[in-house]
CSV table of C-alpha atoms and ligand atoms in Angstrom, one decimal:
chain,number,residue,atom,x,y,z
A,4,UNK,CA,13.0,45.0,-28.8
A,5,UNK,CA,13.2,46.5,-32.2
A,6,UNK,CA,11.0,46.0,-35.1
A,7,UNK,CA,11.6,46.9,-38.6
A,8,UNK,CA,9.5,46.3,-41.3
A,9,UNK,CA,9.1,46.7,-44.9
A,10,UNK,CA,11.5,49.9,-44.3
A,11,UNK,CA,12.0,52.1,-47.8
A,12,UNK,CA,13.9,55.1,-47.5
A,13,UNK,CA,14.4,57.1,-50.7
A,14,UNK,CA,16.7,60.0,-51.5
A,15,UNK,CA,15.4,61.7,-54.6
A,16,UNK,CA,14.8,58.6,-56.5
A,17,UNK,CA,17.8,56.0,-55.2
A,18,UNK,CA,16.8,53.2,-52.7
A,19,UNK,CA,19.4,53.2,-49.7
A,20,UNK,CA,17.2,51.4,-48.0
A,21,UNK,CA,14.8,48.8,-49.9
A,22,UNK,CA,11.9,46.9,-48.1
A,23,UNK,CA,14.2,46.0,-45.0
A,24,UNK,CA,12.3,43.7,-42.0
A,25,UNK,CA,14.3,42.3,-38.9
A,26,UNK,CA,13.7,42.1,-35.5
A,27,UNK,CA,16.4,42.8,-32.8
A,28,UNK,CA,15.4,40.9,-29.4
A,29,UNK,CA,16.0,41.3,-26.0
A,30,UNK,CA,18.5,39.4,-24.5
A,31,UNK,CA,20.7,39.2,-27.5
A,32,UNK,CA,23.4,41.4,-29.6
A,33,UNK,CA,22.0,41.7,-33.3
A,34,UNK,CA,24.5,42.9,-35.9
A,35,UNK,CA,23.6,44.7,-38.6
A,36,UNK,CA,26.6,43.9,-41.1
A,37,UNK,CA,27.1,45.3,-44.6
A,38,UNK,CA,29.6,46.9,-46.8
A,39,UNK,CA,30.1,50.8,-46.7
A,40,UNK,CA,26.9,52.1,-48.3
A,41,UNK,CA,24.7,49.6,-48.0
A,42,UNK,CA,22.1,51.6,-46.0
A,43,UNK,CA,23.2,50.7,-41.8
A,44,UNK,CA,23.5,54.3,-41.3
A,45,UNK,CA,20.3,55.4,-43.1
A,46,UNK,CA,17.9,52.2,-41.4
A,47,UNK,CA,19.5,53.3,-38.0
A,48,UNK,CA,18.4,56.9,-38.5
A,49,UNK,CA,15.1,56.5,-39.4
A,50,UNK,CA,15.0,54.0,-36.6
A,51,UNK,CA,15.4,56.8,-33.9
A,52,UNK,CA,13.7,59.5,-35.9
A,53,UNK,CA,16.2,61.6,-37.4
A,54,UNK,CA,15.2,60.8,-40.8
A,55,UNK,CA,11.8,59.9,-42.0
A,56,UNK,CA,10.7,56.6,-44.0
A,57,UNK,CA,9.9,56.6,-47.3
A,58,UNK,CA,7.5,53.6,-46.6
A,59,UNK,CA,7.4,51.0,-43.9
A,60,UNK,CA,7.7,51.1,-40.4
A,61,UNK,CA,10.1,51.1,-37.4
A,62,UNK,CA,9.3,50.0,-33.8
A,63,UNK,CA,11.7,50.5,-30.7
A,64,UNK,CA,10.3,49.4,-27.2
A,65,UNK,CA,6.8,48.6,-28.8
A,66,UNK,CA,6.1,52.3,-30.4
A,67,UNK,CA,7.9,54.6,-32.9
A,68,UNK,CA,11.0,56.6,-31.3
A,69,UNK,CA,8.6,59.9,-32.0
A,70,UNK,CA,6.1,58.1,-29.5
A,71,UNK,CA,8.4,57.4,-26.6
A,72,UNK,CA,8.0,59.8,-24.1
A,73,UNK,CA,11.4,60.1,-22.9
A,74,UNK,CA,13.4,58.4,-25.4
A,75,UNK,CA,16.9,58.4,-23.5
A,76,UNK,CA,15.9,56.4,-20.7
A,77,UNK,CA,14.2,53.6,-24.0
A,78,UNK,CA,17.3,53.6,-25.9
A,79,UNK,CA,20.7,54.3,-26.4
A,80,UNK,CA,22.2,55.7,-29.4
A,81,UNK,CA,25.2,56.5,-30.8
A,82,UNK,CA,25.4,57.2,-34.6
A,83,UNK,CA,28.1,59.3,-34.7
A,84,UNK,CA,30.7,59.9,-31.9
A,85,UNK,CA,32.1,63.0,-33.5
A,86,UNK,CA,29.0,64.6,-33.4
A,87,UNK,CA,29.3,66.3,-30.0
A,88,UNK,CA,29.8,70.5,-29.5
A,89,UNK,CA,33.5,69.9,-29.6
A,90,UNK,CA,34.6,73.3,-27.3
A,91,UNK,CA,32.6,71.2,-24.1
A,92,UNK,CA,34.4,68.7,-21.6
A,93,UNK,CA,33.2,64.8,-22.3
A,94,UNK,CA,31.9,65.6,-18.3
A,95,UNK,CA,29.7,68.7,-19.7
A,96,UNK,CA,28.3,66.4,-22.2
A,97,UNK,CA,27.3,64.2,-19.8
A,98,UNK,CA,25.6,66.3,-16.8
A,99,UNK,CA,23.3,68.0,-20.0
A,100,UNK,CA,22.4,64.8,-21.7
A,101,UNK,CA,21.6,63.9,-17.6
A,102,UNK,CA,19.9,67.3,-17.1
A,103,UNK,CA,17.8,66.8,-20.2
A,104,UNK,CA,16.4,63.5,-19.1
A,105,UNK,CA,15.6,64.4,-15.6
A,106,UNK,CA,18.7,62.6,-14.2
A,107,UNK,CA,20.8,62.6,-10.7
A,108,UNK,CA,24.2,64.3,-12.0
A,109,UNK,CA,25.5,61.4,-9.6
A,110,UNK,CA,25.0,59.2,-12.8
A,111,UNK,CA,27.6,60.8,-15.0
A,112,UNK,CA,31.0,60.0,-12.6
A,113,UNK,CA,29.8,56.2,-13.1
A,114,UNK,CA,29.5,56.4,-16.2
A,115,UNK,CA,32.6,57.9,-16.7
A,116,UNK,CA,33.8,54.6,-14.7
A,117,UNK,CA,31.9,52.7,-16.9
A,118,UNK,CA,33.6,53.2,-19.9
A,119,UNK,CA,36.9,53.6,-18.6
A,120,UNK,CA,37.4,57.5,-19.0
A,121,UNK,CA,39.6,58.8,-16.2
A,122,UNK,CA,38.9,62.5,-14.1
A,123,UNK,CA,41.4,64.0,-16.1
A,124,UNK,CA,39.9,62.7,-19.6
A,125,UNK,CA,36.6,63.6,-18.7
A,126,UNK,CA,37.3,67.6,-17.9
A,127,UNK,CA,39.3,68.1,-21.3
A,128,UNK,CA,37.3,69.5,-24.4
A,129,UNK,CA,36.1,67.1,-26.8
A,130,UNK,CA,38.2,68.9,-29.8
A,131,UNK,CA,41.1,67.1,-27.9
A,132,UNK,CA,39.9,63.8,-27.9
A,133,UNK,CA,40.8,60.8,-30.0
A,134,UNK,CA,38.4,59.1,-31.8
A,135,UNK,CA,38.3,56.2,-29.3
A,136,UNK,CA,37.7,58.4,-26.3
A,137,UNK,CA,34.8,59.8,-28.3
A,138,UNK,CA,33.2,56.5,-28.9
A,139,UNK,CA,33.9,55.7,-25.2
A,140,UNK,CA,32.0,58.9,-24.3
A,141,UNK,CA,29.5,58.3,-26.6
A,142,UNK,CA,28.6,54.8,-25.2
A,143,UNK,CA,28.9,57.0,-21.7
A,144,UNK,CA,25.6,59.1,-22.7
A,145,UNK,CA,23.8,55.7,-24.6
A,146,UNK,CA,23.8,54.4,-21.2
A,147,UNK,CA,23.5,57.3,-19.2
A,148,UNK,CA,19.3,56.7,-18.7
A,149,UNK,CA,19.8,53.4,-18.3
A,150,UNK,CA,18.1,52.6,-21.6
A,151,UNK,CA,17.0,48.7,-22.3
A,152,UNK,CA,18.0,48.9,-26.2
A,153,UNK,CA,20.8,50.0,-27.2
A,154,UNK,CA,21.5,51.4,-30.9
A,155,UNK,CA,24.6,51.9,-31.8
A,156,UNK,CA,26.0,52.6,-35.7
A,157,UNK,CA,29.8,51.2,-36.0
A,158,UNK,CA,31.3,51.8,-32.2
A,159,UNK,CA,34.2,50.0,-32.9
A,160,UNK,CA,36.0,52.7,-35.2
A,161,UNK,CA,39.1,53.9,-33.5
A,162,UNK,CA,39.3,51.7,-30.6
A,163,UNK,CA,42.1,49.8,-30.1
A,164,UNK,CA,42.4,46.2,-29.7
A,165,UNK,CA,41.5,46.5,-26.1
A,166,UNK,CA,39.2,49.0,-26.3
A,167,UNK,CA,37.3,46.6,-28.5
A,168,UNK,CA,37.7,43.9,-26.3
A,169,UNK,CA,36.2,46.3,-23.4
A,170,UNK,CA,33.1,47.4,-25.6
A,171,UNK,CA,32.4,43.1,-26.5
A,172,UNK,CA,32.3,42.4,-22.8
A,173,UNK,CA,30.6,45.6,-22.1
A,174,UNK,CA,27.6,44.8,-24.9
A,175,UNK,CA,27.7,40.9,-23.9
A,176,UNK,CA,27.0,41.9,-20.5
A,177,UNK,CA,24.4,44.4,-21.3
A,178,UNK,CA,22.3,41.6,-23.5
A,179,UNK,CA,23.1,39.3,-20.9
A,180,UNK,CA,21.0,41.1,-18.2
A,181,UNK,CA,18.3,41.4,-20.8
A,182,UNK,CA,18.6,44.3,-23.0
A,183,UNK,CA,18.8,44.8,-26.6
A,184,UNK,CA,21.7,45.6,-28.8
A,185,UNK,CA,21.8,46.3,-32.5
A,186,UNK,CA,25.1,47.1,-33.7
A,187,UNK,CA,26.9,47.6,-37.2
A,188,UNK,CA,29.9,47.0,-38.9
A,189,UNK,CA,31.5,46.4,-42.1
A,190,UNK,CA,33.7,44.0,-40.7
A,191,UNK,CA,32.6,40.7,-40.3
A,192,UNK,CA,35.4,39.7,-38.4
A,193,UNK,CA,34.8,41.8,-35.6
A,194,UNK,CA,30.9,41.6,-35.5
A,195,UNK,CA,31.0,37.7,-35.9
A,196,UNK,CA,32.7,37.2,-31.8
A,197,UNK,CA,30.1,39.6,-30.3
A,198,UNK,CA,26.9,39.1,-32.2
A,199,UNK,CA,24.0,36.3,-31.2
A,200,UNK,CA,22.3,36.8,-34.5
A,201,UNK,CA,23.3,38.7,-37.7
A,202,UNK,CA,21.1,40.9,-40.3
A,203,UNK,CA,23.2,40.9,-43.7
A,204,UNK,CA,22.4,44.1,-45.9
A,205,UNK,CA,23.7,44.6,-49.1
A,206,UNK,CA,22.7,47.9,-51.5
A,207,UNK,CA,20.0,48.4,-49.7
A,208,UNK,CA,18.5,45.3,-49.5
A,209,UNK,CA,18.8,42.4,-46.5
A,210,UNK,CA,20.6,39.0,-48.3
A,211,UNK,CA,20.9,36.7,-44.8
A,212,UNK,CA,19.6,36.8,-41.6
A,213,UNK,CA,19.4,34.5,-38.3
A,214,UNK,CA,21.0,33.2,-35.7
A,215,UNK,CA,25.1,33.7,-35.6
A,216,UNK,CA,25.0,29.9,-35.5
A,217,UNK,CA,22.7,29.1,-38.2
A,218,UNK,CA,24.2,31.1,-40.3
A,219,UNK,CA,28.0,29.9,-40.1
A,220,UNK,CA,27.0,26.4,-40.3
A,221,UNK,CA,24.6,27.1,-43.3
A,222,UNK,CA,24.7,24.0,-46.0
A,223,UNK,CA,26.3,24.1,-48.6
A,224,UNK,CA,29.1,22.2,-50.7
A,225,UNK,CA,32.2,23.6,-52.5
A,226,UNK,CA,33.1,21.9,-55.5
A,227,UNK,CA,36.1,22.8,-58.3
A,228,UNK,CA,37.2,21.0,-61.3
A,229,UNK,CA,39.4,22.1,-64.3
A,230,UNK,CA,36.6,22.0,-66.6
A,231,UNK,CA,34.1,24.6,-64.6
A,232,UNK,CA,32.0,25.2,-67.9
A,233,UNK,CA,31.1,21.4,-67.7
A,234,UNK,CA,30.5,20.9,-64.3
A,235,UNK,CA,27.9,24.0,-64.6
A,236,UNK,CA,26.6,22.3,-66.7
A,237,UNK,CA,26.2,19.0,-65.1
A,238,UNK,CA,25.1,20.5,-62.2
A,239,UNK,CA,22.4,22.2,-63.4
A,240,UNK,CA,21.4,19.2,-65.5
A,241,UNK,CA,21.3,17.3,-61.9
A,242,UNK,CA,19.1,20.5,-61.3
A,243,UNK,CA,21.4,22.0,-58.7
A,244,UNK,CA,21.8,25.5,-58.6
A,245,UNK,CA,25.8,26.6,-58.5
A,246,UNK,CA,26.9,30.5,-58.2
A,247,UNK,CA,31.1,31.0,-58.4
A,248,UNK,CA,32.9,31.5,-55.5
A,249,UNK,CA,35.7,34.2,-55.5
A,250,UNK,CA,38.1,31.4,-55.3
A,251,UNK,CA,37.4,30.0,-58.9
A,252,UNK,CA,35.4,26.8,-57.0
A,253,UNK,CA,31.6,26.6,-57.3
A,254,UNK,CA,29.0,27.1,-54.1
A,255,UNK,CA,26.1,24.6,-54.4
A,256,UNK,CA,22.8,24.4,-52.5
A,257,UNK,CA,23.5,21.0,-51.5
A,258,UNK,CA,25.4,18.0,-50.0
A,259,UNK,CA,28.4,16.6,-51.2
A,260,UNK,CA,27.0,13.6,-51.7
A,261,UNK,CA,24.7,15.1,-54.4
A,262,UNK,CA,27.5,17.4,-56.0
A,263,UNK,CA,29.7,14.2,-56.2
A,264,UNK,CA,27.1,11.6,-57.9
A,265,UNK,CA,26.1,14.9,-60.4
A,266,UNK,CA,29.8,14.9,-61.6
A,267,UNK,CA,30.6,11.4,-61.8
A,268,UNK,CA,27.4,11.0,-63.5
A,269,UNK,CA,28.8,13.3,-65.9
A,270,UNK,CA,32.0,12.1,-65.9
A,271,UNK,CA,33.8,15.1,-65.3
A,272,UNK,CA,37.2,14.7,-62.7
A,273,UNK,CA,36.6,16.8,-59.3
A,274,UNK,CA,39.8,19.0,-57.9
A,275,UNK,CA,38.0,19.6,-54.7
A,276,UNK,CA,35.0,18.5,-53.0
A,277,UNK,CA,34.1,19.4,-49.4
A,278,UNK,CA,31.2,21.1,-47.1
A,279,UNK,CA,30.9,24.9,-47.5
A,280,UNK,CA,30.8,25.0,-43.6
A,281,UNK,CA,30.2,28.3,-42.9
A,282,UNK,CA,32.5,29.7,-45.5
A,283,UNK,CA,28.9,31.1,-47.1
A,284,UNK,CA,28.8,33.9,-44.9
A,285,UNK,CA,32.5,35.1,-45.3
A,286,UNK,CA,32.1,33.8,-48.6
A,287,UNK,CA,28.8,36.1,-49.1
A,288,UNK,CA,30.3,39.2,-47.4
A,289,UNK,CA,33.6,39.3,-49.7
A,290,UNK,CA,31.4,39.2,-52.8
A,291,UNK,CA,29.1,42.2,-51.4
A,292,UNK,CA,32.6,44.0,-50.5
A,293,UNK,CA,34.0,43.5,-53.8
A,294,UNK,CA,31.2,44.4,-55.4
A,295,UNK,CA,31.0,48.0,-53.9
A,296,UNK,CA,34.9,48.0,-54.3
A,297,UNK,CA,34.5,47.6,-57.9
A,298,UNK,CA,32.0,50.4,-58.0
A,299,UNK,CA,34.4,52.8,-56.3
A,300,UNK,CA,37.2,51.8,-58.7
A,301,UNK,CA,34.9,52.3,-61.5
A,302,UNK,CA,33.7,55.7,-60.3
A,303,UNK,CA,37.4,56.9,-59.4
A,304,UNK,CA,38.2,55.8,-62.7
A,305,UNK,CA,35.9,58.1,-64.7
A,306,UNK,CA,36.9,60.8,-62.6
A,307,UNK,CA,40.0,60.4,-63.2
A,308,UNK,CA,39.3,60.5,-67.0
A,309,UNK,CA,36.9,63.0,-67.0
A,310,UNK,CA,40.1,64.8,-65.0
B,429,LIG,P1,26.2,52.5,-44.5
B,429,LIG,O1,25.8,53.0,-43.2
B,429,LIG,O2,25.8,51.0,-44.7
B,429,LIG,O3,27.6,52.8,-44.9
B,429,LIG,P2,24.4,54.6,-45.5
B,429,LIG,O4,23.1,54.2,-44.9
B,429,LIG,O5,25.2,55.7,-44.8
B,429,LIG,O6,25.3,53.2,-45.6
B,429,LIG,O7,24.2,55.0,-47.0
B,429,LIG,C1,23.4,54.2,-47.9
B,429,LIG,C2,23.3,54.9,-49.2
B,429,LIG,O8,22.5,56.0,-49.1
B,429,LIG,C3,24.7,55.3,-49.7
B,429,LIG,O9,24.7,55.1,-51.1
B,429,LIG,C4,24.7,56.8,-49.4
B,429,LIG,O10,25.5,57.5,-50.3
B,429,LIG,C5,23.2,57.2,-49.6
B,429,LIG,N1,22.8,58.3,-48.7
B,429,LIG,C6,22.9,58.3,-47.3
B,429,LIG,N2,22.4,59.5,-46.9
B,429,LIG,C7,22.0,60.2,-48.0
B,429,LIG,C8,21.5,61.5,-48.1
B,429,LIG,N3,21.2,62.3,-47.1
B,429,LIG,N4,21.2,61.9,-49.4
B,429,LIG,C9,21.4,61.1,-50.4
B,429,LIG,N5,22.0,59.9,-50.4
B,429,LIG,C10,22.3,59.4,-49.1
């Protein structure tokens, strides 16, 4: 499994990464899920040692990645399929990454079946690839020692529909015969079919985590009226805490039943009243999205002004 805990990493004075603990287990697909820039790239570096913490500390199979003795055959990454020498065939990657960790070269034609690549694909150079066959080739060499974690930093980015598809059943599968998989995404969309439990990171810092199902079915009530100023109010005077939705309607910490005797108490007309049912997460996401959408507007604007 993975362990991360308390994890700080600081780049001359700005948190990416701000007192982060989760645990990916075996046997299940953890999703690390965030906005662009919320610190999945930097936690998943530090996590296989190719950047040091600030503070804190990262386990993978029980001891720091610096620790394992030969880290390919504990765990599979792939953080960036691009990053390959570009002038070698996808096969040449393969038979060095097997050389390297004392491997049969028989492993790298089934791994070339594994992912789908054909003969032909697999003797072209890498410069010639799309983006999809790089992540295919990428999940080729994660696998190649047989690792029982995998680690793998958004490997859905330019596959197609069906390539995603094959990488779901491929990671299910994986998990399913015990292994560990922590993935990312800023899509919640496409993390939400695949993942058993979810890590939610937001500027740095984690804002939800737990089981897939937990989390879609946490509680919670949605509640609108005309007046939104007054039902604040009489929420909060019922001592129920309320945060705006980005639908105008209000998300309370609490049951219907409670949001509904608060406003009639208070007299104030409901336009809707029903259980948040999962719509928290989504909900959640869309206001960490926006927020960081907002930021880049704001910082295109001032260049643009500054321009
Ligand atoms: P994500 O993977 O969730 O998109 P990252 O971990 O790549 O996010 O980045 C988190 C934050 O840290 C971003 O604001 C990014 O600009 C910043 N960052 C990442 N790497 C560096 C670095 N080497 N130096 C300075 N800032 C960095």
């Amino acid at each position: 499994m993975i362990t991360v805990e308390n994890l700080t990493k600081e780049y001359a004075g700005f948190t990416a990464v701000d007192d982060v603990t989760f645990t990916a287990r075996p046997g299940r697909v953890t999703g690390f899920l965030g906005p662009n820039g919320a610190g999945k790239s930097t936690t998943m570096r530090v996590m296989v040692g190719l950047t040091p913490a600030t503070s804190g500390e990262v386990t993978v199979a029980g001891r720091r990645f610096a620790d394992l003795p030969n880290p390919g055959r504990e765990v599979g990454v792939l953080l960036d399929a691009s990053a390959q020498h570009a002038g070698r065939t996808g096969r040449e990657i393969l038979a060095i990454t097997a050389a390297i960790m004392g491997l049969p070269r028989t492993r790298v034609p089934e791994m070339l079946h594994r992912v789908s690549l054909t003969e032909d694909e697999a003797d072209r150079r890498v410069r010639h690839y799309s983006l999809g066959m790089r992540q295919r080739l990428g999940i080729a060499a994660a696998l190649l020692g047989d690792p029982q974690v995998l680690v793998l930093d958004e490997p859905a980015n330019g596959l197609d529909p069906a390539g995603i598809r094959w990488m779901r059943d491929l990671l299910r599968e994986y998990a399913d015969q015990g292994g560990t998989v922590l993935l990312s995404s800023h899509l919640l969309h496409e993390i939400e079919v695949v993942a058993d439990d979810l890590v939610v990171i937001g500027r740095g810092r984690i804002v939800a985590q737990g089981s897939k199902a937990d989390l879609l079915a946490a509680a919670g009530t949605v509640v609108a009226a005309d007046d939104r100023a007054a039902l604040e109010r009489a929420l909060s005077t019922a001592g129920l805490a309320s945060h705006p939705g980005t639908d105008g309607a209000l998300r309370v910490e609490a049951t219907t039943r409670e949001v509904g005797l608060a406003a009639a108490s208070a007299g104030i007309p409901l336009t809707r009243l029903a259980d948040a049912d999962g719509a928290g997460l989504e909900e959640m996401f869309l206001e960490l999205t926006a927020d960081t959408q907002r930021d880049d507007l704001t910082q295109s604007h001032s260049e643009g002004a500054a321009a």
